[in-house]
């Protein structure tokens, strides 16, 4: 009690305002409750972040990240764990905090296993921002322009160009398997999916689209060949068309009397002879 009284200013002996008196007395009169501190190690925190991310419980993940200590040393230790950084990026994306998402993705290098998910968030965030600015949904051309304007940062991209959403190395492997078997069974689809990093559904769709393109190209080639062959023959039913579909050479321009040199000479002689008779 004596210690408590000594620490308080005495209004009778010191000229002090009531507000200052209450400010000085508040910490002892109403002590702040001590918040529980987490005793997890950085590795354990990373494991919890990974588990919550896989469960899809983004709200719980956000609350867990908010409860983490903010001491400089602790934050630096946590920033070395990719699971924590990826969890922060996921929470920022779902909360619409795209500025924070871009900052995390641009300033920390992630392993290849995280690239696909982080790339999808990067693009989708820019798509949503573009839709908000334009006031309408984006079409394929609009999305292409957004991708050109905001390319993937090298922290979440290995630098390999993509063609039709698949990397060229993946497309080459798919073409090799297609030449061996255009109709792979489910087992082969799973093997190819594991080799390319795709899903069996993506592999099946690629093979289906490739078969359709090949059939369309073959049909177009047959039509072109048929048109060339038809141009070298007379239409069916014409006088120059024979029963077997070939063309008669009897009335061919090269066999016409007007085209032969002898016919022209005979014609001139007959004309001259007719003049003498007249």
PDB file of C-alpha atoms in Angstrom:
ATOM      1  CA  UNK A   1       0.000   0.000   0.000  1.00  0.00           C
ATOM      2  CA  UNK A   2       2.848   2.365   0.809  1.00  0.00           C
ATOM      3  CA  UNK A   3       4.452   1.658  -2.547  1.00  0.00           C
ATOM      4  CA  UNK A   4       1.205   2.322  -4.335  1.00  0.00           C
ATOM      5  CA  UNK A   5       0.761   5.688  -2.630  1.00  0.00           C
ATOM      6  CA  UNK A   6       4.324   6.767  -3.293  1.00  0.00           C
ATOM      7  CA  UNK A   7       3.923   6.247  -7.014  1.00  0.00           C
ATOM      8  CA  UNK A   8       0.847   8.461  -7.293  1.00  0.00           C
ATOM      9  CA  UNK A   9       1.094  12.247  -7.524  1.00  0.00           C
ATOM     10  CA  UNK A  10      -0.481  13.982  -4.556  1.00  0.00           C
ATOM     11  CA  UNK A  11      -2.935  16.645  -5.685  1.00  0.00           C
ATOM     12  CA  UNK A  12      -2.682  18.468  -2.349  1.00  0.00           C
ATOM     13  CA  UNK A  13       1.032  19.127  -2.620  1.00  0.00           C
ATOM     14  CA  UNK A  14       1.576  19.217  -6.405  1.00  0.00           C
ATOM     15  CA  UNK A  15      -0.385  21.327  -8.862  1.00  0.00           C
ATOM     16  CA  UNK A  16      -1.511  18.726 -11.382  1.00  0.00           C
ATOM     17  CA  UNK A  17      -4.602  18.421 -13.530  1.00  0.00           C
ATOM     18  CA  UNK A  18      -7.154  15.692 -13.068  1.00  0.00           C
ATOM     19  CA  UNK A  19      -6.423  14.194 -16.480  1.00  0.00           C
ATOM     20  CA  UNK A  20      -2.721  13.903 -15.705  1.00  0.00           C
ATOM     21  CA  UNK A  21      -3.526  12.399 -12.336  1.00  0.00           C
ATOM     22  CA  UNK A  22      -5.756   9.716 -13.883  1.00  0.00           C
ATOM     23  CA  UNK A  23      -3.194   9.025 -16.590  1.00  0.00           C
ATOM     24  CA  UNK A  24      -0.520   8.367 -13.992  1.00  0.00           C
ATOM     25  CA  UNK A  25      -2.814   6.276 -11.820  1.00  0.00           C
ATOM     26  CA  UNK A  26      -4.478   4.241 -14.592  1.00  0.00           C
ATOM     27  CA  UNK A  27      -1.715   1.638 -15.054  1.00  0.00           C
ATOM     28  CA  UNK A  28      -1.889   0.683 -11.380  1.00  0.00           C
ATOM     29  CA  UNK A  29      -5.615   1.067 -10.928  1.00  0.00           C
ATOM     30  CA  UNK A  30      -6.507  -0.828 -14.103  1.00  0.00           C
ATOM     31  CA  UNK A  31      -3.596  -3.099 -15.039  1.00  0.00           C
ATOM     32  CA  UNK A  32      -3.605  -4.311 -18.685  1.00  0.00           C
ATOM     33  CA  UNK A  33      -4.216  -8.030 -19.067  1.00  0.00           C
ATOM     34  CA  UNK A  34      -1.269  -9.981 -20.369  1.00  0.00           C
ATOM     35  CA  UNK A  35      -2.003 -11.499 -23.793  1.00  0.00           C
ATOM     36  CA  UNK A  36      -0.950 -15.097 -24.230  1.00  0.00           C
ATOM     37  CA  UNK A  37       2.174 -15.455 -26.313  1.00  0.00           C
ATOM     38  CA  UNK A  38       2.726 -18.249 -28.786  1.00  0.00           C
ATOM     39  CA  UNK A  39       5.439 -20.653 -27.842  1.00  0.00           C
ATOM     40  CA  UNK A  40       5.691 -22.236 -31.303  1.00  0.00           C
ATOM     41  CA  UNK A  41       8.987 -22.460 -33.112  1.00  0.00           C
ATOM     42  CA  UNK A  42       9.242 -21.045 -36.661  1.00  0.00           C
ATOM     43  CA  UNK A  43       9.184 -24.588 -38.024  1.00  0.00           C
ATOM     44  CA  UNK A  44       6.010 -25.414 -36.121  1.00  0.00           C
ATOM     45  CA  UNK A  45       4.380 -22.189 -37.311  1.00  0.00           C
ATOM     46  CA  UNK A  46       5.246 -23.087 -40.905  1.00  0.00           C
ATOM     47  CA  UNK A  47       3.713 -26.534 -40.427  1.00  0.00           C
ATOM     48  CA  UNK A  48       0.487 -25.051 -39.054  1.00  0.00           C
ATOM     49  CA  UNK A  49       0.298 -22.606 -41.981  1.00  0.00           C
ATOM     50  CA  UNK A  50       0.725 -25.423 -44.466  1.00  0.00           C
ATOM     51  CA  UNK A  51      -1.966 -27.538 -42.789  1.00  0.00           C
ATOM     52  CA  UNK A  52      -4.487 -24.694 -42.673  1.00  0.00           C
ATOM     53  CA  UNK A  53      -3.765 -23.767 -46.288  1.00  0.00           C
ATOM     54  CA  UNK A  54      -4.353 -27.330 -47.460  1.00  0.00           C
ATOM     55  CA  UNK A  55      -7.605 -27.504 -45.489  1.00  0.00           C
ATOM     56  CA  UNK A  56      -8.924 -24.431 -47.299  1.00  0.00           C
ATOM     57  CA  UNK A  57      -9.934 -22.686 -44.068  1.00  0.00           C
ATOM     58  CA  UNK A  58      -8.713 -19.244 -45.101  1.00  0.00           C
ATOM     59  CA  UNK A  59     -10.418 -17.398 -42.242  1.00  0.00           C
ATOM     60  CA  UNK A  60      -8.755 -19.565 -39.631  1.00  0.00           C
ATOM     61  CA  UNK A  61      -5.443 -19.204 -41.437  1.00  0.00           C
ATOM     62  CA  UNK A  62      -5.844 -15.422 -41.396  1.00  0.00           C
ATOM     63  CA  UNK A  63      -6.540 -15.416 -37.656  1.00  0.00           C
ATOM     64  CA  UNK A  64      -3.509 -17.587 -37.027  1.00  0.00           C
ATOM     65  CA  UNK A  65      -1.234 -15.272 -39.017  1.00  0.00           C
ATOM     66  CA  UNK A  66      -2.626 -12.257 -37.162  1.00  0.00           C
ATOM     67  CA  UNK A  67      -1.786 -13.867 -33.816  1.00  0.00           C
ATOM     68  CA  UNK A  68       1.875 -14.370 -34.683  1.00  0.00           C
ATOM     69  CA  UNK A  69       4.442 -12.224 -32.840  1.00  0.00           C
ATOM     70  CA  UNK A  70       5.631  -9.130 -34.648  1.00  0.00           C
ATOM     71  CA  UNK A  71       9.101  -8.861 -33.134  1.00  0.00           C
ATOM     72  CA  UNK A  72      11.717  -8.088 -35.823  1.00  0.00           C
ATOM     73  CA  UNK A  73      13.756 -11.178 -35.094  1.00  0.00           C
ATOM     74  CA  UNK A  74      10.724 -13.442 -35.207  1.00  0.00           C
ATOM     75  CA  UNK A  75       9.424 -11.948 -38.457  1.00  0.00           C
ATOM     76  CA  UNK A  76      12.815 -12.424 -40.080  1.00  0.00           C
ATOM     77  CA  UNK A  77      12.908 -16.057 -39.006  1.00  0.00           C
ATOM     78  CA  UNK A  78       9.390 -16.697 -40.310  1.00  0.00           C
ATOM     79  CA  UNK A  79      10.150 -15.043 -43.662  1.00  0.00           C
ATOM     80  CA  UNK A  80      12.624 -17.848 -44.345  1.00  0.00           C
ATOM     81  CA  UNK A  81       9.809 -20.405 -44.386  1.00  0.00           C
ATOM     82  CA  UNK A  82       8.031 -20.618 -47.738  1.00  0.00           C
ATOM     83  CA  UNK A  83       4.880 -22.053 -46.151  1.00  0.00           C
ATOM     84  CA  UNK A  84       4.426 -18.895 -44.078  1.00  0.00           C
ATOM     85  CA  UNK A  85       5.024 -16.592 -47.053  1.00  0.00           C
ATOM     86  CA  UNK A  86       2.680 -18.603 -49.248  1.00  0.00           C
ATOM     87  CA  UNK A  87       0.027 -18.529 -46.511  1.00  0.00           C
ATOM     88  CA  UNK A  88       0.348 -14.746 -46.279  1.00  0.00           C
ATOM     89  CA  UNK A  89      -0.046 -14.506 -50.053  1.00  0.00           C
ATOM     90  CA  UNK A  90      -3.150 -16.722 -50.006  1.00  0.00           C
ATOM     91  CA  UNK A  91      -4.773 -14.675 -47.240  1.00  0.00           C
ATOM     92  CA  UNK A  92      -3.949 -11.399 -49.013  1.00  0.00           C
ATOM     93  CA  UNK A  93      -5.486 -12.704 -52.234  1.00  0.00           C
ATOM     94  CA  UNK A  94      -8.729 -13.876 -50.613  1.00  0.00           C
ATOM     95  CA  UNK A  95      -9.050 -10.620 -48.679  1.00  0.00           C
ATOM     96  CA  UNK A  96      -8.578  -8.577 -51.856  1.00  0.00           C
ATOM     97  CA  UNK A  97      -5.364  -7.006 -50.596  1.00  0.00           C
ATOM     98  CA  UNK A  98      -3.646  -7.292 -53.962  1.00  0.00           C
ATOM     99  CA  UNK A  99      -0.945  -4.726 -53.171  1.00  0.00           C
ATOM    100  CA  UNK A 100       0.301  -6.902 -50.336  1.00  0.00           C
ATOM    101  CA  UNK A 101       0.033  -9.985 -52.554  1.00  0.00           C
ATOM    102  CA  UNK A 102       2.196  -8.398 -55.253  1.00  0.00           C
ATOM    103  CA  UNK A 103       4.731  -7.270 -52.658  1.00  0.00           C
ATOM    104  CA  UNK A 104       5.099 -10.791 -51.263  1.00  0.00           C
ATOM    105  CA  UNK A 105       5.391 -12.445 -54.669  1.00  0.00           C
ATOM    106  CA  UNK A 106       7.834  -9.921 -56.090  1.00  0.00           C
ATOM    107  CA  UNK A 107      10.218  -9.828 -53.129  1.00  0.00           C
ATOM    108  CA  UNK A 108      10.540 -13.495 -52.164  1.00  0.00           C
ATOM    109  CA  UNK A 109      11.711 -16.351 -54.345  1.00  0.00           C
ATOM    110  CA  UNK A 110       9.540 -19.461 -54.222  1.00  0.00           C
ATOM    111  CA  UNK A 111      10.301 -23.040 -55.184  1.00  0.00           C
ATOM    112  CA  UNK A 112       8.930 -24.616 -58.327  1.00  0.00           C
ATOM    113  CA  UNK A 113       6.298 -26.572 -56.400  1.00  0.00           C
ATOM    114  CA  UNK A 114       4.558 -23.314 -55.455  1.00  0.00           C
ATOM    115  CA  UNK A 115       4.771 -21.647 -58.866  1.00  0.00           C
ATOM    116  CA  UNK A 116       1.494 -22.870 -60.361  1.00  0.00           C
ATOM    117  CA  UNK A 117      -0.665 -21.716 -57.455  1.00  0.00           C
ATOM    118  CA  UNK A 118       1.088 -18.384 -57.044  1.00  0.00           C
ATOM    119  CA  UNK A 119       1.002 -17.701 -60.787  1.00  0.00           C
ATOM    120  CA  UNK A 120      -2.745 -18.312 -60.818  1.00  0.00           C
ATOM    121  CA  UNK A 121      -3.240 -15.836 -57.958  1.00  0.00           C
ATOM    122  CA  UNK A 122      -1.014 -13.243 -59.648  1.00  0.00           C
ATOM    123  CA  UNK A 123      -2.991 -13.398 -62.894  1.00  0.00           C
ATOM    124  CA  UNK A 124      -6.419 -13.581 -61.266  1.00  0.00           C
ATOM    125  CA  UNK A 125      -5.648 -10.564 -59.085  1.00  0.00           C
ATOM    126  CA  UNK A 126      -4.692  -8.511 -62.134  1.00  0.00           C
ATOM    127  CA  UNK A 127      -7.788  -9.760 -63.997  1.00  0.00           C
ATOM    128  CA  UNK A 128     -10.049  -8.630 -61.158  1.00  0.00           C
ATOM    129  CA  UNK A 129      -8.387  -5.226 -60.993  1.00  0.00           C
ATOM    130  CA  UNK A 130      -8.792  -4.791 -64.757  1.00  0.00           C
ATOM    131  CA  UNK A 131     -12.462  -5.822 -64.599  1.00  0.00           C
ATOM    132  CA  UNK A 132     -13.077  -3.313 -61.825  1.00  0.00           C
ATOM    133  CA  UNK A 133     -11.487  -0.515 -63.850  1.00  0.00           C
ATOM    134  CA  UNK A 134     -13.357  -1.372 -67.061  1.00  0.00           C
ATOM    135  CA  UNK A 135     -16.649  -2.224 -65.414  1.00  0.00           C
ATOM    136  CA  UNK A 136     -17.168  -5.405 -67.413  1.00  0.00           C
ATOM    137  CA  UNK A 137     -15.915  -8.989 -67.604  1.00  0.00           C
ATOM    138  CA  UNK A 138     -12.706  -9.584 -69.526  1.00  0.00           C
ATOM    139  CA  UNK A 139     -12.641 -11.512 -72.761  1.00  0.00           C
ATOM    140  CA  UNK A 140      -9.774 -13.675 -74.025  1.00  0.00           C
ATOM    141  CA  UNK A 141      -8.142 -10.722 -75.796  1.00  0.00           C
ATOM    142  CA  UNK A 142      -8.452  -8.544 -72.699  1.00  0.00           C
ATOM    143  CA  UNK A 143      -6.833 -11.204 -70.525  1.00  0.00           C
ATOM    144  CA  UNK A 144      -4.025 -11.597 -73.045  1.00  0.00           C
ATOM    145  CA  UNK A 145      -3.333  -7.871 -72.856  1.00  0.00           C
ATOM    146  CA  UNK A 146      -3.325  -8.000 -69.047  1.00  0.00           C
ATOM    147  CA  UNK A 147      -0.790 -10.846 -69.117  1.00  0.00           C
ATOM    148  CA  UNK A 148       1.418  -8.881 -71.494  1.00  0.00           C
ATOM    149  CA  UNK A 149       1.192  -5.775 -69.314  1.00  0.00           C
ATOM    150  CA  UNK A 150       1.854  -7.615 -66.048  1.00  0.00           C
ATOM    151  CA  UNK A 151       4.235 -10.504 -66.783  1.00  0.00           C
ATOM    152  CA  UNK A 152       4.964 -13.065 -64.115  1.00  0.00           C
ATOM    153  CA  UNK A 153       7.824 -12.082 -61.792  1.00  0.00           C
ATOM    154  CA  UNK A 154      10.861 -14.334 -61.933  1.00  0.00           C
ATOM    155  CA  UNK A 155      10.338 -15.195 -58.267  1.00  0.00           C
ATOM    156  CA  UNK A 156       7.396 -17.423 -59.249  1.00  0.00           C
ATOM    157  CA  UNK A 157       8.425 -18.308 -62.804  1.00  0.00           C
ATOM    158  CA  UNK A 158      11.353 -20.320 -64.134  1.00  0.00           C
ATOM    159  CA  UNK A 159      11.598 -18.229 -67.304  1.00  0.00           C
ATOM    160  CA  UNK A 160      10.360 -20.906 -69.692  1.00  0.00           C
ATOM    161  CA  UNK A 161       7.882 -19.644 -72.249  1.00  0.00           C
ATOM    162  CA  UNK A 162       4.424 -21.152 -72.386  1.00  0.00           C
ATOM    163  CA  UNK A 163       2.458 -21.950 -75.540  1.00  0.00           C
ATOM    164  CA  UNK A 164      -1.297 -22.438 -75.323  1.00  0.00           C
ATOM    165  CA  UNK A 165      -1.024 -22.536 -71.519  1.00  0.00           C
ATOM    166  CA  UNK A 166       1.466 -25.455 -71.584  1.00  0.00           C
ATOM    167  CA  UNK A 167       5.215 -25.158 -71.541  1.00  0.00           C
ATOM    168  CA  UNK A 168       7.019 -26.152 -74.716  1.00  0.00           C
ATOM    169  CA  UNK A 169       8.789 -29.005 -72.913  1.00  0.00           C
ATOM    170  CA  UNK A 170       5.406 -30.363 -71.824  1.00  0.00           C
ATOM    171  CA  UNK A 171       3.979 -30.061 -75.333  1.00  0.00           C
ATOM    172  CA  UNK A 172       6.965 -31.908 -76.800  1.00  0.00           C
ATOM    173  CA  UNK A 173       6.469 -34.781 -74.388  1.00  0.00           C
ATOM    174  CA  UNK A 174       2.750 -34.902 -75.148  1.00  0.00           C
ATOM    175  CA  UNK A 175       3.442 -35.030 -78.891  1.00  0.00           C
ATOM    176  CA  UNK A 176       5.901 -37.900 -78.442  1.00  0.00           C
ATOM    177  CA  UNK A 177       3.333 -39.934 -76.533  1.00  0.00           C
ATOM    178  CA  UNK A 178       0.642 -39.025 -79.062  1.00  0.00           C
ATOM    179  CA  UNK A 179       2.679 -40.442 -81.936  1.00  0.00           C
ATOM    180  CA  UNK A 180       3.014 -43.692 -80.013  1.00  0.00           C
ATOM    181  CA  UNK A 181      -0.643 -43.963 -78.993  1.00  0.00           C
ATOM    182  CA  UNK A 182      -3.323 -41.352 -79.826  1.00  0.00           C
ATOM    183  CA  UNK A 183      -5.776 -43.126 -77.493  1.00  0.00           C
ATOM    184  CA  UNK A 184      -4.005 -43.608 -74.135  1.00  0.00           C
ATOM    185  CA  UNK A 185      -5.763 -45.595 -71.444  1.00  0.00           C
ATOM    186  CA  UNK A 186      -6.293 -44.189 -67.915  1.00  0.00           C
ATOM    187  CA  UNK A 187      -3.060 -45.755 -66.675  1.00  0.00           C
ATOM    188  CA  UNK A 188      -0.998 -44.075 -69.383  1.00  0.00           C
ATOM    189  CA  UNK A 189      -2.781 -40.788 -68.753  1.00  0.00           C
ATOM    190  CA  UNK A 190      -1.779 -40.919 -65.110  1.00  0.00           C
ATOM    191  CA  UNK A 191       1.817 -41.743 -66.037  1.00  0.00           C
ATOM    192  CA  UNK A 192       1.959 -38.861 -68.488  1.00  0.00           C
ATOM    193  CA  UNK A 193       0.325 -36.526 -65.972  1.00  0.00           C
ATOM    194  CA  UNK A 194       2.998 -37.408 -63.433  1.00  0.00           C
ATOM    195  CA  UNK A 195       5.754 -36.841 -66.018  1.00  0.00           C
ATOM    196  CA  UNK A 196       4.422 -33.454 -67.157  1.00  0.00           C
ATOM    197  CA  UNK A 197       3.049 -32.080 -63.908  1.00  0.00           C
ATOM    198  CA  UNK A 198      -0.469 -31.926 -65.360  1.00  0.00           C
ATOM    199  CA  UNK A 199      -3.637 -33.605 -64.186  1.00  0.00           C
ATOM    200  CA  UNK A 200      -5.046 -36.703 -65.956  1.00  0.00           C
ATOM    201  CA  UNK A 201      -7.988 -34.570 -67.079  1.00  0.00           C
ATOM    202  CA  UNK A 202      -5.676 -32.041 -68.716  1.00  0.00           C
ATOM    203  CA  UNK A 203      -3.810 -34.839 -70.472  1.00  0.00           C
ATOM    204  CA  UNK A 204      -7.058 -36.372 -71.719  1.00  0.00           C
ATOM    205  CA  UNK A 205      -8.309 -33.022 -73.010  1.00  0.00           C
ATOM    206  CA  UNK A 206      -5.036 -32.390 -74.835  1.00  0.00           C
ATOM    207  CA  UNK A 207      -5.210 -35.765 -76.608  1.00  0.00           C
ATOM    208  CA  UNK A 208      -8.867 -35.211 -77.507  1.00  0.00           C
ATOM    209  CA  UNK A 209      -8.173 -31.771 -78.977  1.00  0.00           C
ATOM    210  CA  UNK A 210      -5.158 -33.083 -80.883  1.00  0.00           C
ATOM    211  CA  UNK A 211      -7.216 -35.903 -82.433  1.00  0.00           C
ATOM    212  CA  UNK A 212      -9.879 -33.408 -83.498  1.00  0.00           C
ATOM    213  CA  UNK A 213      -7.276 -31.144 -85.099  1.00  0.00           C
ATOM    214  CA  UNK A 214      -5.723 -34.065 -86.953  1.00  0.00           C
ATOM    215  CA  UNK A 215      -9.109 -35.227 -88.259  1.00  0.00           C
ATOM    216  CA  UNK A 216      -9.946 -31.714 -89.439  1.00  0.00           C
ATOM    217  CA  UNK A 217      -6.572 -31.393 -91.174  1.00  0.00           C
ATOM    218  CA  UNK A 218      -7.001 -34.789 -92.874  1.00  0.00           C
ATOM    219  CA  UNK A 219     -10.488 -33.864 -94.110  1.00  0.00           C
ATOM    220  CA  UNK A 220      -9.213 -30.565 -95.480  1.00  0.00           C
ATOM    221  CA  UNK A 221      -6.364 -32.358 -97.243  1.00  0.00           C
ATOM    222  CA  UNK A 222      -8.779 -34.827 -98.860  1.00  0.00           C
ATOM    223  CA  UNK A 223     -10.969 -31.995-100.111  1.00  0.00           C
ATOM    224  CA  UNK A 224      -7.990 -30.212-101.624  1.00  0.00           C
ATOM    225  CA  UNK A 225      -6.802 -33.373-103.376  1.00  0.00           C
ATOM    226  CA  UNK A 226     -10.307 -34.055-104.675  1.00  0.00           C
ATOM    227  CA  UNK A 227     -10.530 -30.522-106.036  1.00  0.00           C
ATOM    228  CA  UNK A 228      -7.209 -30.858-107.872  1.00  0.00           C
ATOM    229  CA  UNK A 229      -8.249 -34.188-109.364  1.00  0.00           C
ATOM    230  CA  UNK A 230     -11.624 -32.808-110.445  1.00  0.00           C
ATOM    231  CA  UNK A 231     -10.025 -29.854-112.214  1.00  0.00           C
ATOM    232  CA  UNK A 232      -8.132 -32.241-114.529  1.00  0.00           C
ATOM    233  CA  UNK A 233     -11.319 -34.031-115.625  1.00  0.00           C
ATOM    234  CA  UNK A 234     -14.450 -32.855-117.439  1.00  0.00           C
ATOM    235  CA  UNK A 235     -17.662 -32.837-115.466  1.00  0.00           C
ATOM    236  CA  UNK A 236     -19.547 -36.152-115.514  1.00  0.00           C
ATOM    237  CA  UNK A 237     -22.037 -36.374-118.359  1.00  0.00           C
ATOM    238  CA  UNK A 238     -20.141 -34.066-120.701  1.00  0.00           C
ATOM    239  CA  UNK A 239     -19.448 -35.227-124.291  1.00  0.00           C
ATOM    240  CA  UNK A 240     -15.742 -35.424-123.520  1.00  0.00           C
ATOM    241  CA  UNK A 241     -16.246 -37.649-120.472  1.00  0.00           C
ATOM    242  CA  UNK A 242     -15.989 -41.392-120.973  1.00  0.00           C
ATOM    243  CA  UNK A 243     -17.777 -44.069-119.040  1.00  0.00           C
ATOM    244  CA  UNK A 244     -14.752 -44.795-116.872  1.00  0.00           C
ATOM    245  CA  UNK A 245     -14.489 -41.157-115.778  1.00  0.00           C
ATOM    246  CA  UNK A 246     -11.537 -40.270-118.070  1.00  0.00           C
ATOM    247  CA  UNK A 247     -11.548 -37.477-120.617  1.00  0.00           C
ATOM    248  CA  UNK A 248     -11.643 -38.140-124.347  1.00  0.00           C
ATOM    249  CA  UNK A 249      -8.797 -36.675-126.369  1.00  0.00           C
ATOM    250  CA  UNK A 250     -10.851 -36.546-129.584  1.00  0.00           C
ATOM    251  CA  UNK A 251     -11.970 -32.972-129.052  1.00  0.00           C
ATOM    252  CA  UNK A 252      -8.942 -31.825-127.089  1.00  0.00           C
ATOM    253  CA  UNK A 253      -7.757 -28.353-128.150  1.00  0.00           C
ATOM    254  CA  UNK A 254      -4.449 -29.796-129.305  1.00  0.00           C
ATOM    255  CA  UNK A 255      -6.322 -32.148-131.645  1.00  0.00           C
ATOM    256  CA  UNK A 256      -8.638 -29.476-133.039  1.00  0.00           C
ATOM    257  CA  UNK A 257      -8.350 -28.883-136.829  1.00  0.00           C
ATOM    258  CA  UNK A 258      -7.913 -25.188-136.241  1.00  0.00           C
ATOM    259  CA  UNK A 259      -4.911 -25.883-134.030  1.00  0.00           C
ATOM    260  CA  UNK A 260      -2.918 -28.075-136.465  1.00  0.00           C
ATOM    261  CA  UNK A 261      -0.471 -26.482-138.899  1.00  0.00           C
ATOM    262  CA  UNK A 262      -1.634 -28.665-141.793  1.00  0.00           C
ATOM    263  CA  UNK A 263      -5.211 -27.599-141.321  1.00  0.00           C
ATOM    264  CA  UNK A 264      -4.263 -23.945-141.637  1.00  0.00           C
ATOM    265  CA  UNK A 265      -2.334 -24.641-144.866  1.00  0.00           C
ATOM    266  CA  UNK A 266      -5.187 -26.634-146.365  1.00  0.00           C
ATOM    267  CA  UNK A 267      -7.576 -23.882-145.457  1.00  0.00           C
ATOM    268  CA  UNK A 268      -5.471 -21.234-147.187  1.00  0.00           C
ATOM    269  CA  UNK A 269      -5.094 -23.372-150.331  1.00  0.00           C
ATOM    270  CA  UNK A 270      -8.756 -24.084-150.569  1.00  0.00           C
ATOM    271  CA  UNK A 271      -9.501 -20.392-150.244  1.00  0.00           C
ATOM    272  CA  UNK A 272      -7.045 -19.506-152.999  1.00  0.00           C
ATOM    273  CA  UNK A 273      -8.434 -22.247-155.245  1.00  0.00           C
ATOM    274  CA  UNK A 274     -11.967 -21.011-154.647  1.00  0.00           C
ATOM    275  CA  UNK A 275     -10.864 -17.517-155.710  1.00  0.00           C
ATOM    276  CA  UNK A 276      -9.541 -18.815-159.034  1.00  0.00           C
ATOM    277  CA  UNK A 277     -12.739 -20.606-159.704  1.00  0.00           C
ATOM    278  CA  UNK A 278     -14.648 -17.405-159.182  1.00  0.00           C
TER     279      UNK A 278
END
